[in-house]
Amino acid sequence: LSRDRPLDLTDIARESIQLAPDDETRSQLNEATRLLVLDSLVRKYCGNGAQTSFSAAEPMHGLRLVQHICRHIDVPSVLGDAMLVCDAFSHLSRLDVCVDLLERIMLAPSEDDRNRVDQCASVIEEILKIESSLAESASGRISELCAVTLKDCRSLIDRGRFVAEAKRQSIVASTTACSVLAAIQGQRSSSPDTAK
């Protein structure tokens, strides 16, 4: 792999897959596309020199890459980029990655916690566009995390430890759970199947 950022070849590679004359060629082009996508993501999130340390053949490298990507919660394409890594590594769970991203957003410091709550709801709405069952599972898991957070905060408040932070986190957890569940409910109520 080159140290210089190449032109975005993924669109050309995807078009070539459709034009492949046989299954063997198609398979080779699929693998080449996977490698191009991974190279692009490594460069985007880790820098142009990082691809020399990354191996697409190492499953642990895929896990580390997706975890690193999920740390960049303020990058608009973070969910889509994380899903691309999941698609490239079959051992990665899309659900676990979505929950990890939502948890990072919920717990991230912010001048206005409402922004993080809204961001969680937006991510759930993005996941809904990808796959509704994935969004429902992710919202269930993040709601469970919110419940645990509320329980932990209650314990801290009862013991008089870190009261201000515990109250802040309990508000964030409860509003996050509500906004995430509201996004799911909104999708259900607007679905043609439930509108009848």
Tab-separated table of C-alpha atoms in Angstrom:
chain	number	residue	atom	x	y	z
A	1	LEU	CA	0.000	0.000	0.000
A	2	SER	CA	1.183	3.473	-0.826
A	3	ARG	CA	1.701	6.226	1.752
A	4	ASP	CA	0.000	8.769	-0.513
A	5	ARG	CA	-3.749	9.055	-0.441
A	6	PRO	CA	-5.049	7.417	-3.617
A	7	LEU	CA	-8.030	8.546	-5.618
A	8	ASP	CA	-11.260	7.026	-4.331
A	9	LEU	CA	-11.223	3.803	-6.270
A	10	THR	CA	-14.075	2.098	-4.404
A	11	ASP	CA	-16.746	3.333	-6.839
A	12	ILE	CA	-14.704	2.072	-9.789
A	13	ALA	CA	-14.145	-1.245	-8.014
A	14	ARG	CA	-17.874	-1.667	-7.272
A	15	GLU	CA	-18.715	-0.930	-10.903
A	16	SER	CA	-16.108	-3.500	-11.992
A	17	ILE	CA	-17.757	-6.136	-9.796
A	18	GLN	CA	-21.003	-5.719	-11.708
A	19	LEU	CA	-19.154	-6.111	-15.008
A	20	ALA	CA	-17.114	-9.160	-13.935
A	21	PRO	CA	-17.387	-11.987	-16.486
A	22	ASP	CA	-17.370	-14.843	-13.939
A	23	ASP	CA	-17.658	-15.712	-10.248
A	24	GLU	CA	-13.917	-16.062	-9.693
A	25	THR	CA	-13.231	-12.598	-11.066
A	26	ARG	CA	-16.169	-11.216	-9.083
A	27	SER	CA	-14.774	-12.775	-5.897
A	28	GLN	CA	-11.339	-11.269	-6.530
A	29	LEU	CA	-12.864	-7.858	-7.189
A	30	ASN	CA	-14.958	-8.111	-4.011
A	31	GLU	CA	-11.804	-8.747	-1.994
A	32	ALA	CA	-9.971	-5.894	-3.727
A	33	THR	CA	-12.903	-3.581	-2.953
A	34	ARG	CA	-12.884	-4.683	0.677
A	35	LEU	CA	-9.187	-3.854	0.914
A	36	LEU	CA	-9.669	-0.456	-0.751
A	37	VAL	CA	-12.482	0.433	1.660
A	38	LEU	CA	-10.399	-0.621	4.657
A	39	ASP	CA	-7.367	1.294	3.387
A	40	SER	CA	-9.504	4.398	2.965
A	41	LEU	CA	-10.907	4.101	6.509
A	42	VAL	CA	-7.485	3.480	8.063
A	43	ARG	CA	-6.178	6.585	6.302
A	44	LYS	CA	-9.221	8.651	7.307
A	45	TYR	CA	-9.169	7.782	11.010
A	46	CYS	CA	-5.528	6.881	11.649
A	47	GLY	CA	-3.520	8.871	9.101
A	48	ASN	CA	-1.786	8.103	5.824
A	49	GLY	CA	1.089	6.168	7.380
A	50	ALA	CA	-1.044	3.925	9.576
A	51	GLN	CA	-1.958	1.398	6.908
A	52	THR	CA	1.546	-0.082	7.171
A	53	SER	CA	0.613	-1.324	10.669
A	54	PHE	CA	-2.850	-2.538	9.692
A	55	SER	CA	-3.483	-6.015	8.314
A	56	ALA	CA	-6.843	-6.829	6.752
A	57	ALA	CA	-6.044	-10.501	7.365
A	58	GLU	CA	-5.958	-10.004	11.155
A	59	PRO	CA	-9.403	-10.130	12.790
A	60	MET	CA	-8.089	-8.253	15.841
A	61	HIS	CA	-7.048	-5.362	13.608
A	62	GLY	CA	-10.643	-5.103	12.371
A	63	LEU	CA	-11.914	-4.973	15.951
A	64	ARG	CA	-9.378	-2.314	16.915
A	65	LEU	CA	-10.181	-0.268	13.826
A	66	VAL	CA	-13.926	-0.256	14.464
A	67	GLN	CA	-13.376	0.609	18.134
A	68	HIS	CA	-11.117	3.482	17.074
A	69	ILE	CA	-13.664	4.704	14.547
A	70	CYS	CA	-16.402	4.670	17.207
A	71	ARG	CA	-14.307	7.047	19.318
A	72	HIS	CA	-14.851	9.727	16.668
A	73	ILE	CA	-18.446	10.381	17.692
A	74	ASP	CA	-18.562	13.837	16.125
A	75	VAL	CA	-17.612	12.682	12.610
A	76	PRO	CA	-20.878	12.731	10.605
A	77	SER	CA	-20.085	9.484	8.767
A	78	VAL	CA	-18.990	7.535	11.866
A	79	LEU	CA	-21.898	5.061	11.823
A	80	GLY	CA	-21.589	4.351	8.103
A	81	ASP	CA	-17.824	3.955	8.410
A	82	ALA	CA	-18.194	1.570	11.357
A	83	MET	CA	-20.732	-0.478	9.380
A	84	LEU	CA	-18.277	-0.706	6.465
A	85	VAL	CA	-15.711	-2.258	8.810
A	86	CYS	CA	-18.351	-4.695	10.092
A	87	ASP	CA	-19.130	-5.646	6.501
A	88	ALA	CA	-15.426	-6.235	5.829
A	89	PHE	CA	-14.904	-8.460	8.890
A	90	SER	CA	-17.532	-11.158	9.340
A	91	HIS	CA	-16.647	-11.721	13.016
A	92	LEU	CA	-17.693	-8.187	14.008
A	93	SER	CA	-21.194	-7.760	15.395
A	94	ARG	CA	-23.077	-4.831	13.899
A	95	LEU	CA	-25.230	-4.752	17.039
A	96	ASP	CA	-22.235	-4.554	19.383
A	97	VAL	CA	-20.708	-1.794	17.276
A	98	CYS	CA	-23.949	0.227	17.254
A	99	VAL	CA	-24.301	-0.135	21.028
A	100	ASP	CA	-20.644	0.831	21.538
A	101	LEU	CA	-21.137	3.964	19.443
A	102	LEU	CA	-24.353	4.919	21.259
A	103	GLU	CA	-22.727	4.346	24.645
A	104	ARG	CA	-19.761	6.520	23.714
A	105	ILE	CA	-22.076	9.297	22.570
A	106	MET	CA	-24.215	9.090	25.692
A	107	LEU	CA	-21.249	9.192	28.062
A	108	ALA	CA	-19.188	11.789	26.194
A	109	PRO	CA	-18.736	15.131	27.886
A	110	SER	CA	-20.586	17.993	26.271
A	111	GLU	CA	-21.313	21.589	27.099
A	112	ASP	CA	-24.981	20.801	26.512
A	113	ASP	CA	-25.996	17.233	27.367
A	114	ARG	CA	-29.135	17.647	25.258
A	115	ASN	CA	-26.908	17.637	22.161
A	116	ARG	CA	-25.673	14.139	23.053
A	117	VAL	CA	-29.213	12.919	23.700
A	118	ASP	CA	-30.327	14.247	20.306
A	119	GLN	CA	-27.223	12.715	18.720
A	120	CYS	CA	-28.166	9.275	20.139
A	121	ALA	CA	-31.666	9.621	18.691
A	122	SER	CA	-30.183	10.626	15.321
A	123	VAL	CA	-27.903	7.587	15.314
A	124	ILE	CA	-30.889	5.323	16.038
A	125	GLU	CA	-32.720	6.954	13.127
A	126	GLU	CA	-29.682	6.274	10.895
A	127	ILE	CA	-29.603	2.650	12.062
A	128	LEU	CA	-33.326	2.387	11.258
A	129	LYS	CA	-32.507	3.313	7.661
A	130	ILE	CA	-29.950	0.499	7.569
A	131	GLU	CA	-32.013	-2.202	9.289
A	132	SER	CA	-35.001	-1.758	11.593
A	133	SER	CA	-34.389	-4.930	13.625
A	134	LEU	CA	-30.809	-3.780	14.281
A	135	ALA	CA	-32.116	-0.408	15.499
A	136	GLU	CA	-34.654	-2.064	17.771
A	137	SER	CA	-32.023	-4.357	19.282
A	138	ALA	CA	-29.557	-1.482	19.719
A	139	SER	CA	-32.194	0.713	21.360
A	140	GLY	CA	-33.085	-2.133	23.707
A	141	ARG	CA	-29.469	-2.645	24.701
A	142	ILE	CA	-28.775	1.073	25.157
A	143	SER	CA	-31.955	1.376	27.251
A	144	GLU	CA	-30.691	-1.452	29.469
A	145	LEU	CA	-27.401	0.416	29.836
A	146	CYS	CA	-29.343	3.543	30.772
A	147	ALA	CA	-31.210	1.573	33.457
A	148	VAL	CA	-27.930	0.304	34.916
A	149	THR	CA	-26.511	3.829	34.813
A	150	LEU	CA	-29.570	5.142	36.669
A	151	LYS	CA	-29.183	2.442	39.319
A	152	ASP	CA	-25.482	3.256	39.757
A	153	CYS	CA	-26.226	6.984	39.961
A	154	ARG	CA	-28.901	6.369	42.566
A	155	SER	CA	-26.395	4.434	44.642
A	156	LEU	CA	-23.855	7.280	44.395
A	157	ILE	CA	-26.468	9.880	45.325
A	158	ASP	CA	-27.682	7.787	48.286
A	159	ARG	CA	-24.099	7.565	49.568
A	160	GLY	CA	-23.493	11.264	48.968
A	161	ARG	CA	-20.625	10.616	46.540
A	162	PHE	CA	-20.152	12.582	43.330
A	163	VAL	CA	-23.732	13.807	43.700
A	164	ALA	CA	-23.625	16.549	41.058
A	165	GLU	CA	-22.058	14.261	38.423
A	166	ALA	CA	-24.379	11.388	39.359
A	167	LYS	CA	-27.404	13.644	38.923
A	168	ARG	CA	-26.102	14.860	35.556
A	169	GLN	CA	-25.478	11.312	34.365
A	170	SER	CA	-28.885	10.135	35.575
A	171	ILE	CA	-30.593	12.911	33.612
A	172	VAL	CA	-28.565	12.069	30.502
A	173	ALA	CA	-29.314	8.340	30.884
A	174	SER	CA	-33.043	8.816	31.354
A	175	THR	CA	-33.424	11.333	28.526
A	176	THR	CA	-31.256	9.204	26.219
A	177	ALA	CA	-33.414	6.141	26.878
A	178	CYS	CA	-36.568	8.170	26.241
A	179	SER	CA	-35.284	9.742	23.023
A	180	VAL	CA	-33.981	6.443	21.640
A	181	LEU	CA	-37.230	4.652	22.422
A	182	ALA	CA	-39.220	7.585	20.989
A	183	ALA	CA	-37.253	7.280	17.729
A	184	ILE	CA	-38.132	3.579	17.533
A	185	GLN	CA	-41.769	4.263	18.385
A	186	GLY	CA	-41.893	7.016	15.778
A	187	GLN	CA	-40.610	4.603	13.166
A	188	ARG	CA	-43.182	1.997	14.169
A	189	SER	CA	-46.071	4.441	14.040
A	190	SER	CA	-45.024	5.773	10.622
A	191	SER	CA	-44.478	2.299	9.187
A	192	PRO	CA	-47.112	1.333	6.582
A	193	ASP	CA	-47.658	-1.992	8.378
A	194	THR	CA	-48.659	-0.290	11.651
A	195	ALA	CA	-50.627	2.551	10.099
A	196	LYS	CA	-53.561	0.264	9.292
